[in-house]
């Protein structure tokens, strides 16, 4: 079995996977994991690791840390078809993963890698779903996890899982960008911590499996999803490149990355064909995509170009209206996830997607992840229902 390598997508420099690296020595870009001689052969394992030969072929079975993540369901609903105007739309529910979001798919691979490399500590900056997954998988592996949080703008609600799973919480002065900078400083000064932020290329490998699963069951014209730090955008493009180069698929579905209007630097970057992304001050109700300076923008552009993809933005109002429909359909999701469906409705209304197209939208997180936004409702008296 040939070992995987780390490769710079910009200058092509290569690095041994046993030399832990997140960015290129030569040009500073985030690295890719490449598997020479990759084969599309499935293992007997379940979920993400069914695709072991495409995500981490050389890892020893005993080093894998898994909670049987992946293998999530696709739902069809006449209510969602009516809402979007698309007859053939299905929703893939990533909220069904062990900690309630797709982040588990990346984390099982990254924490397995931490385990393979015999790390005793993991580190990430996050106040949301990344920290929940990092804390859970690290604890499950018997590895200590550290989560850096900015002192400002942190709700206990979002941090609850990380604390409950026993992560050590480190307070950082300033905002999320300061926390992210601290994390990078720590790993550049100390070899004791394994970094689990989106700079980690192994997370992308795990997240590719969302697309492998979809393509086994459907042949969509469009695949939509909310886009924040652009890890999924990057992973989905890479997965489709894998399947195309291995001859598993002929037709490539168009990726549809949806940003919130108040946090849409990638939308601007693609629309303006810009050289670099211009960071913005992010504001949106969809906290999981409230990101003003996404790290993965170059890999994400590659994904949009390869799939003739679309980047669209939707307002908070459109996101919340779409969430009500998904929730009332009995499916349910966290606010950011609803952007995936809101974007499809907008593109259908604008004539870019046709009512007869086959669409898969990815619901990235569980309805219980954010309970702060409750739609208005009326309490009934017992006498009123008789
Ligand atoms: C992380 C996250 C996103 C954003 O995904 P990116 O890969 O960062 O673009 C969207 N929705 C939920 C629920 C998330 O946890
Ligand atoms: Zn480089």
PDB file of N, CA and C in Angstrom, residues 209-289:
ATOM      1  N   UNK A 209     -16.785  11.980   1.955  1.00  0.00           N
ATOM      2  CA  UNK A 209     -17.697  10.827   1.937  1.00  0.00           C
ATOM      3  C   UNK A 209     -19.164  11.231   1.806  1.00  0.00           C
ATOM      4  N   UNK A 210     -19.486  12.496   2.126  1.00  0.00           N
ATOM      5  CA  UNK A 210     -20.874  12.967   1.930  1.00  0.00           C
ATOM      6  C   UNK A 210     -21.229  12.798   0.449  1.00  0.00           C
ATOM      7  N   UNK A 211     -20.296  13.198  -0.409  1.00  0.00           N
ATOM      8  CA  UNK A 211     -20.524  13.126  -1.854  1.00  0.00           C
ATOM      9  C   UNK A 211     -20.509  11.674  -2.337  1.00  0.00           C
ATOM     10  N   UNK A 212     -19.580  10.860  -1.845  1.00  0.00           N
ATOM     11  CA  UNK A 212     -19.561   9.448  -2.265  1.00  0.00           C
ATOM     12  C   UNK A 212     -20.918   8.801  -1.977  1.00  0.00           C
ATOM     13  N   UNK A 213     -21.455   9.083  -0.780  1.00  0.00           N
ATOM     14  CA  UNK A 213     -22.751   8.482  -0.409  1.00  0.00           C
ATOM     15  C   UNK A 213     -23.873   8.969  -1.330  1.00  0.00           C
ATOM     16  N   UNK A 214     -23.887  10.269  -1.609  1.00  0.00           N
ATOM     17  CA  UNK A 214     -24.937  10.821  -2.482  1.00  0.00           C
ATOM     18  C   UNK A 214     -24.859  10.168  -3.862  1.00  0.00           C
ATOM     19  N   UNK A 215     -23.654  10.065  -4.410  1.00  0.00           N
ATOM     20  CA  UNK A 215     -23.491   9.594  -5.784  1.00  0.00           C
ATOM     21  C   UNK A 215     -23.770   8.098  -5.922  1.00  0.00           C
ATOM     22  N   UNK A 216     -23.782   7.376  -4.800  1.00  0.00           N
ATOM     23  CA  UNK A 216     -24.181   5.965  -4.842  1.00  0.00           C
ATOM     24  C   UNK A 216     -25.683   5.824  -5.016  1.00  0.00           C
ATOM     25  N   UNK A 217     -26.435   6.847  -4.551  1.00  0.00           N
ATOM     26  CA  UNK A 217     -27.897   6.720  -4.516  1.00  0.00           C
ATOM     27  C   UNK A 217     -28.627   7.565  -5.543  1.00  0.00           C
ATOM     28  N   UNK A 218     -28.014   8.703  -5.937  1.00  0.00           N
ATOM     29  CA  UNK A 218     -28.710   9.656  -6.812  1.00  0.00           C
ATOM     30  C   UNK A 218     -27.782  10.051  -7.953  1.00  0.00           C
ATOM     31  N   UNK A 219     -28.380  10.635  -9.012  1.00  0.00           N
ATOM     32  CA  UNK A 219     -27.480  11.314  -9.948  1.00  0.00           C
ATOM     33  C   UNK A 219     -27.963  12.756 -10.130  1.00  0.00           C
ATOM     34  N   UNK A 220     -27.630  13.577  -9.146  1.00  0.00           N
ATOM     35  CA  UNK A 220     -28.152  14.949  -9.094  1.00  0.00           C
ATOM     36  C   UNK A 220     -27.559  15.865 -10.168  1.00  0.00           C
ATOM     37  N   UNK A 221     -28.369  16.849 -10.571  1.00  0.00           N
ATOM     38  CA  UNK A 221     -27.856  17.925 -11.425  1.00  0.00           C
ATOM     39  C   UNK A 221     -27.180  18.985 -10.567  1.00  0.00           C
ATOM     40  N   UNK A 222     -27.715  19.186  -9.348  1.00  0.00           N
ATOM     41  CA  UNK A 222     -27.185  20.210  -8.428  1.00  0.00           C
ATOM     42  C   UNK A 222     -27.084  19.633  -7.012  1.00  0.00           C
ATOM     43  N   UNK A 223     -26.020  20.020  -6.311  1.00  0.00           N
ATOM     44  CA  UNK A 223     -25.886  19.678  -4.886  1.00  0.00           C
ATOM     45  C   UNK A 223     -25.645  20.981  -4.129  1.00  0.00           C
ATOM     46  N   UNK A 224     -26.587  21.346  -3.223  1.00  0.00           N
ATOM     47  CA  UNK A 224     -26.446  22.621  -2.516  1.00  0.00           C
ATOM     48  C   UNK A 224     -26.108  22.408  -1.045  1.00  0.00           C
ATOM     49  N   UNK A 225     -25.453  23.407  -0.457  1.00  0.00           N
ATOM     50  CA  UNK A 225     -25.014  23.318   0.945  1.00  0.00           C
ATOM     51  C   UNK A 225     -24.626  24.716   1.418  1.00  0.00           C
ATOM     52  N   UNK A 226     -24.685  24.965   2.737  1.00  0.00           N
ATOM     53  CA  UNK A 226     -24.246  26.256   3.264  1.00  0.00           C
ATOM     54  C   UNK A 226     -22.728  26.340   3.248  1.00  0.00           C
ATOM     55  N   UNK A 227     -22.169  27.521   2.980  1.00  0.00           N
ATOM     56  CA  UNK A 227     -20.719  27.663   2.878  1.00  0.00           C
ATOM     57  C   UNK A 227     -20.205  28.741   3.816  1.00  0.00           C
ATOM     58  N   UNK A 228     -19.302  28.345   4.729  1.00  0.00           N
ATOM     59  CA  UNK A 228     -18.734  29.282   5.688  1.00  0.00           C
ATOM     60  C   UNK A 228     -17.224  29.344   5.525  1.00  0.00           C
ATOM     61  N   UNK A 229     -16.552  28.418   6.206  1.00  0.00           N
ATOM     62  CA  UNK A 229     -15.095  28.342   6.085  1.00  0.00           C
ATOM     63  C   UNK A 229     -14.667  27.593   4.824  1.00  0.00           C
ATOM     64  N   UNK A 230     -15.632  27.052   4.081  1.00  0.00           N
ATOM     65  CA  UNK A 230     -15.426  26.449   2.754  1.00  0.00           C
ATOM     66  C   UNK A 230     -14.737  25.079   2.788  1.00  0.00           C
ATOM     67  N   UNK A 231     -14.746  24.436   3.956  1.00  0.00           N
ATOM     68  CA  UNK A 231     -14.215  23.071   4.049  1.00  0.00           C
ATOM     69  C   UNK A 231     -15.035  22.117   3.198  1.00  0.00           C
ATOM     70  N   UNK A 232     -16.348  22.194   3.330  1.00  0.00           N
ATOM     71  CA  UNK A 232     -17.207  21.313   2.530  1.00  0.00           C
ATOM     72  C   UNK A 232     -17.075  21.596   1.039  1.00  0.00           C
ATOM     73  N   UNK A 233     -17.082  22.864   0.674  1.00  0.00           N
ATOM     74  CA  UNK A 233     -16.941  23.213  -0.744  1.00  0.00           C
ATOM     75  C   UNK A 233     -15.686  22.541  -1.309  1.00  0.00           C
ATOM     76  N   UNK A 234     -14.584  22.654  -0.568  1.00  0.00           N
ATOM     77  CA  UNK A 234     -13.317  22.057  -1.001  1.00  0.00           C
ATOM     78  C   UNK A 234     -13.418  20.539  -1.076  1.00  0.00           C
ATOM     79  N   UNK A 235     -13.993  19.951  -0.027  1.00  0.00           N
ATOM     80  CA  UNK A 235     -14.084  18.486   0.057  1.00  0.00           C
ATOM     81  C   UNK A 235     -14.965  17.927  -1.055  1.00  0.00           C
ATOM     82  N   UNK A 236     -16.072  18.620  -1.337  1.00  0.00           N
ATOM     83  CA  UNK A 236     -17.020  18.101  -2.334  1.00  0.00           C
ATOM     84  C   UNK A 236     -16.408  18.124  -3.738  1.00  0.00           C
ATOM     85  N   UNK A 237     -15.665  19.197  -4.022  1.00  0.00           N
ATOM     86  CA  UNK A 237     -14.975  19.274  -5.310  1.00  0.00           C
ATOM     87  C   UNK A 237     -13.955  18.158  -5.443  1.00  0.00           C
ATOM     88  N   UNK A 238     -13.211  17.926  -4.359  1.00  0.00           N
ATOM     89  CA  UNK A 238     -12.170  16.890  -4.383  1.00  0.00           C
ATOM     90  C   UNK A 238     -12.792  15.505  -4.574  1.00  0.00           C
ATOM     91  N   UNK A 239     -13.934  15.274  -3.904  1.00  0.00           N
ATOM     92  CA  UNK A 239     -14.619  13.980  -4.029  1.00  0.00           C
ATOM     93  C   UNK A 239     -15.074  13.741  -5.467  1.00  0.00           C
ATOM     94  N   UNK A 240     -15.610  14.800  -6.091  1.00  0.00           N
ATOM     95  CA  UNK A 240     -16.091  14.644  -7.471  1.00  0.00           C
ATOM     96  C   UNK A 240     -14.917  14.457  -8.433  1.00  0.00           C
ATOM     97  N   UNK A 241     -13.790  15.111  -8.143  1.00  0.00           N
ATOM     98  CA  UNK A 241     -12.583  14.876  -8.954  1.00  0.00           C
ATOM     99  C   UNK A 241     -12.136  13.420  -8.824  1.00  0.00           C
ATOM    100  N   UNK A 242     -12.176  12.886  -7.593  1.00  0.00           N
ATOM    101  CA  UNK A 242     -11.828  11.468  -7.363  1.00  0.00           C
ATOM    102  C   UNK A 242     -12.701  10.563  -8.236  1.00  0.00           C
ATOM    103  N   UNK A 243     -14.018  10.748  -8.114  1.00  0.00           N
ATOM    104  CA  UNK A 243     -14.957   9.846  -8.789  1.00  0.00           C
ATOM    105  C   UNK A 243     -14.830   9.949 -10.305  1.00  0.00           C
ATOM    106  N   UNK A 244     -14.586  11.161 -10.786  1.00  0.00           N
ATOM    107  CA  UNK A 244     -14.437  11.358 -12.227  1.00  0.00           C
ATOM    108  C   UNK A 244     -13.142  10.708 -12.719  1.00  0.00           C
ATOM    109  N   UNK A 245     -12.054  10.939 -11.992  1.00  0.00           N
ATOM    110  CA  UNK A 245     -10.761  10.426 -12.465  1.00  0.00           C
ATOM    111  C   UNK A 245     -10.719   8.899 -12.385  1.00  0.00           C
ATOM    112  N   UNK A 246     -11.502   8.314 -11.494  1.00  0.00           N
ATOM    113  CA  UNK A 246     -11.528   6.851 -11.377  1.00  0.00           C
ATOM    114  C   UNK A 246     -12.566   6.216 -12.300  1.00  0.00           C
ATOM    115  N   UNK A 247     -13.289   7.052 -13.045  1.00  0.00           N
ATOM    116  CA  UNK A 247     -14.275   6.538 -13.992  1.00  0.00           C
ATOM    117  C   UNK A 247     -15.562   6.044 -13.349  1.00  0.00           C
ATOM    118  N   UNK A 248     -15.825   6.456 -12.101  1.00  0.00           N
ATOM    119  CA  UNK A 248     -17.046   6.015 -11.407  1.00  0.00           C
ATOM    120  C   UNK A 248     -18.258   6.819 -11.883  1.00  0.00           C
ATOM    121  N   UNK A 249     -18.044   8.096 -12.189  1.00  0.00           N
ATOM    122  CA  UNK A 249     -19.141   8.925 -12.718  1.00  0.00           C
ATOM    123  C   UNK A 249     -18.718   9.562 -14.045  1.00  0.00           C
ATOM    124  N   UNK A 250     -19.709   9.859 -14.890  1.00  0.00           N
ATOM    125  CA  UNK A 250     -19.444  10.611 -16.115  1.00  0.00           C
ATOM    126  C   UNK A 250     -19.907  12.045 -15.959  1.00  0.00           C
ATOM    127  N   UNK A 251     -21.197  12.159 -15.569  1.00  0.00           N
ATOM    128  CA  UNK A 251     -21.768  13.494 -15.406  1.00  0.00           C
ATOM    129  C   UNK A 251     -21.381  14.060 -14.040  1.00  0.00           C
ATOM    130  N   UNK A 252     -20.900  15.290 -14.027  1.00  0.00           N
ATOM    131  CA  UNK A 252     -20.507  15.920 -12.764  1.00  0.00           C
ATOM    132  C   UNK A 252     -21.621  16.852 -12.307  1.00  0.00           C
ATOM    133  N   UNK A 253     -22.189  16.618 -11.107  1.00  0.00           N
ATOM    134  CA  UNK A 253     -23.217  17.544 -10.604  1.00  0.00           C
ATOM    135  C   UNK A 253     -22.606  18.917 -10.335  1.00  0.00           C
ATOM    136  N   UNK A 254     -23.409  19.962 -10.486  1.00  0.00           N
ATOM    137  CA  UNK A 254     -22.916  21.322 -10.215  1.00  0.00           C
ATOM    138  C   UNK A 254     -23.050  21.624  -8.731  1.00  0.00           C
ATOM    139  N   UNK A 255     -21.950  22.009  -8.099  1.00  0.00           N
ATOM    140  CA  UNK A 255     -21.986  22.378  -6.683  1.00  0.00           C
ATOM    141  C   UNK A 255     -22.619  23.754  -6.533  1.00  0.00           C
ATOM    142  N   UNK A 256     -23.485  23.886  -5.531  1.00  0.00           N
ATOM    143  CA  UNK A 256     -24.153  25.156  -5.263  1.00  0.00           C
ATOM    144  C   UNK A 256     -23.838  25.573  -3.825  1.00  0.00           C
ATOM    145  N   UNK A 257     -22.877  26.476  -3.664  1.00  0.00           N
ATOM    146  CA  UNK A 257     -22.447  26.934  -2.341  1.00  0.00           C
ATOM    147  C   UNK A 257     -23.254  28.166  -1.955  1.00  0.00           C
ATOM    148  N   UNK A 258     -23.928  28.107  -0.808  1.00  0.00           N
ATOM    149  CA  UNK A 258     -24.798  29.207  -0.395  1.00  0.00           C
ATOM    150  C   UNK A 258     -24.215  29.924   0.813  1.00  0.00           C
ATOM    151  N   UNK A 259     -24.026  31.223   0.689  1.00  0.00           N
ATOM    152  CA  UNK A 259     -23.557  32.033   1.810  1.00  0.00           C
ATOM    153  C   UNK A 259     -24.676  32.907   2.346  1.00  0.00           C
ATOM    154  N   UNK A 260     -24.528  33.336   3.583  1.00  0.00           N
ATOM    155  CA  UNK A 260     -25.457  34.323   4.144  1.00  0.00           C
ATOM    156  C   UNK A 260     -25.023  35.689   3.634  1.00  0.00           C
ATOM    157  N   UNK A 261     -26.008  36.543   3.332  1.00  0.00           N
ATOM    158  CA  UNK A 261     -25.691  37.871   2.783  1.00  0.00           C
ATOM    159  C   UNK A 261     -24.682  38.638   3.628  1.00  0.00           C
ATOM    160  N   UNK A 262     -24.836  38.520   4.956  1.00  0.00           N
ATOM    161  CA  UNK A 262     -23.949  39.262   5.865  1.00  0.00           C
ATOM    162  C   UNK A 262     -22.599  38.604   6.072  1.00  0.00           C
ATOM    163  N   UNK A 263     -22.342  37.503   5.389  1.00  0.00           N
ATOM    164  CA  UNK A 263     -21.066  36.793   5.542  1.00  0.00           C
ATOM    165  C   UNK A 263     -20.735  36.132   4.200  1.00  0.00           C
ATOM    166  N   UNK A 264     -20.545  36.970   3.173  1.00  0.00           N
ATOM    167  CA  UNK A 264     -20.438  36.408   1.820  1.00  0.00           C
ATOM    168  C   UNK A 264     -19.143  36.788   1.084  1.00  0.00           C
ATOM    169  N   UNK A 265     -17.988  36.669   1.743  1.00  0.00           N
ATOM    170  CA  UNK A 265     -16.727  37.019   1.060  1.00  0.00           C
ATOM    171  C   UNK A 265     -16.427  36.089  -0.129  1.00  0.00           C
ATOM    172  N   UNK A 266     -16.848  34.831  -0.041  1.00  0.00           N
ATOM    173  CA  UNK A 266     -16.575  33.890  -1.147  1.00  0.00           C
ATOM    174  C   UNK A 266     -17.449  34.215  -2.363  1.00  0.00           C
ATOM    175  N   UNK A 267     -18.675  34.617  -2.103  1.00  0.00           N
ATOM    176  CA  UNK A 267     -19.570  35.057  -3.179  1.00  0.00           C
ATOM    177  C   UNK A 267     -18.926  36.206  -3.956  1.00  0.00           C
ATOM    178  N   UNK A 268     -18.385  37.202  -3.214  1.00  0.00           N
ATOM    179  CA  UNK A 268     -17.734  38.349  -3.869  1.00  0.00           C
ATOM    180  C   UNK A 268     -16.486  37.920  -4.635  1.00  0.00           C
ATOM    181  N   UNK A 269     -15.730  37.045  -4.012  1.00  0.00           N
ATOM    182  CA  UNK A 269     -14.457  36.570  -4.593  1.00  0.00           C
ATOM    183  C   UNK A 269     -14.689  35.897  -5.950  1.00  0.00           C
ATOM    184  N   UNK A 270     -15.716  35.053  -6.026  1.00  0.00           N
ATOM    185  CA  UNK A 270     -16.011  34.336  -7.278  1.00  0.00           C
ATOM    186  C   UNK A 270     -16.622  35.297  -8.304  1.00  0.00           C
ATOM    187  N   UNK A 271     -17.563  36.120  -7.835  1.00  0.00           N
ATOM    188  CA  UNK A 271     -18.252  37.031  -8.742  1.00  0.00           C
ATOM    189  C   UNK A 271     -17.280  38.023  -9.381  1.00  0.00           C
ATOM    190  N   UNK A 272     -16.340  38.513  -8.563  1.00  0.00           N
ATOM    191  CA  UNK A 272     -15.388  39.519  -9.067  1.00  0.00           C
ATOM    192  C   UNK A 272     -14.140  38.898  -9.674  1.00  0.00           C
ATOM    193  N   UNK A 273     -14.106  37.545  -9.744  1.00  0.00           N
ATOM    194  CA  UNK A 273     -12.905  36.843 -10.244  1.00  0.00           C
ATOM    195  C   UNK A 273     -11.643  37.438  -9.621  1.00  0.00           C
ATOM    196  N   UNK A 274     -11.690  37.643  -8.302  1.00  0.00           N
ATOM    197  CA  UNK A 274     -10.608  38.330  -7.591  1.00  0.00           C
ATOM    198  C   UNK A 274      -9.401  37.418  -7.395  1.00  0.00           C
ATOM    199  N   UNK A 275      -8.272  38.033  -7.167  1.00  0.00           N
ATOM    200  CA  UNK A 275      -7.022  37.293  -6.929  1.00  0.00           C
ATOM    201  C   UNK A 275      -7.022  36.716  -5.515  1.00  0.00           C
ATOM    202  N   UNK A 276      -7.463  37.550  -4.572  1.00  0.00           N
ATOM    203  CA  UNK A 276      -7.503  37.139  -3.171  1.00  0.00           C
ATOM    204  C   UNK A 276      -8.863  37.432  -2.554  1.00  0.00           C
ATOM    205  N   UNK A 277      -9.166  36.712  -1.475  1.00  0.00           N
ATOM    206  CA  UNK A 277     -10.438  36.950  -0.817  1.00  0.00           C
ATOM    207  C   UNK A 277     -10.322  38.213   0.030  1.00  0.00           C
ATOM    208  N   UNK A 278     -11.372  39.024   0.052  1.00  0.00           N
ATOM    209  CA  UNK A 278     -11.360  40.230   0.880  1.00  0.00           C
ATOM    210  C   UNK A 278     -12.202  39.959   2.127  1.00  0.00           C
ATOM    211  N   UNK A 279     -11.556  39.903   3.306  1.00  0.00           N
ATOM    212  CA  UNK A 279     -12.297  39.583   4.534  1.00  0.00           C
ATOM    213  C   UNK A 279     -13.378  40.625   4.822  1.00  0.00           C
ATOM    214  N   UNK A 280     -14.479  40.162   5.424  1.00  0.00           N
ATOM    215  CA  UNK A 280     -15.560  41.077   5.796  1.00  0.00           C
ATOM    216  C   UNK A 280     -15.870  40.900   7.276  1.00  0.00           C
ATOM    217  N   UNK A 281     -16.560  41.870   7.863  1.00  0.00           N
ATOM    218  CA  UNK A 281     -17.086  41.679   9.211  1.00  0.00           C
ATOM    219  C   UNK A 281     -18.396  40.903   9.072  1.00  0.00           C
ATOM    220  N   UNK A 282     -18.436  39.680   9.606  1.00  0.00           N
ATOM    221  CA  UNK A 282     -19.577  38.789   9.360  1.00  0.00           C
ATOM    222  C   UNK A 282     -20.713  39.029  10.345  1.00  0.00           C
ATOM    223  N   UNK A 283     -21.930  39.088   9.801  1.00  0.00           N
ATOM    224  CA  UNK A 283     -23.142  39.182  10.621  1.00  0.00           C
ATOM    225  C   UNK A 283     -24.240  38.333  10.002  1.00  0.00           C
ATOM    226  N   UNK A 284     -24.746  37.355  10.713  1.00  0.00           N
ATOM    227  CA  UNK A 284     -25.905  36.568  10.265  1.00  0.00           C
ATOM    228  C   UNK A 284     -26.457  35.759  11.430  1.00  0.00           C
ATOM    229  N   UNK A 285     -27.748  35.415  11.342  1.00  0.00           N
ATOM    230  CA  UNK A 285     -28.344  34.551  12.370  1.00  0.00           C
ATOM    231  C   UNK A 285     -27.783  33.132  12.296  1.00  0.00           C
ATOM    232  N   UNK A 286     -27.250  32.784  11.118  1.00  0.00           N
ATOM    233  CA  UNK A 286     -26.750  31.419  10.909  1.00  0.00           C
ATOM    234  C   UNK A 286     -25.319  31.330  11.417  1.00  0.00           C
ATOM    235  N   UNK A 287     -25.168  31.082  12.731  1.00  0.00           N
ATOM    236  CA  UNK A 287     -23.854  31.226  13.374  1.00  0.00           C
ATOM    237  C   UNK A 287     -22.786  30.299  12.765  1.00  0.00           C
ATOM    238  N   UNK A 288     -23.180  29.143  12.257  1.00  0.00           N
ATOM    239  CA  UNK A 288     -22.188  28.188  11.725  1.00  0.00           C
ATOM    240  C   UNK A 288     -21.546  28.671  10.424  1.00  0.00           C
ATOM    241  N   UNK A 289     -22.170  29.654   9.777  1.00  0.00           N
ATOM    242  CA  UNK A 289     -21.555  30.209   8.560  1.00  0.00           C
ATOM    243  C   UNK A 289     -21.245  31.706   8.729  1.00  0.00           C
TER     244      UNK A 289
END
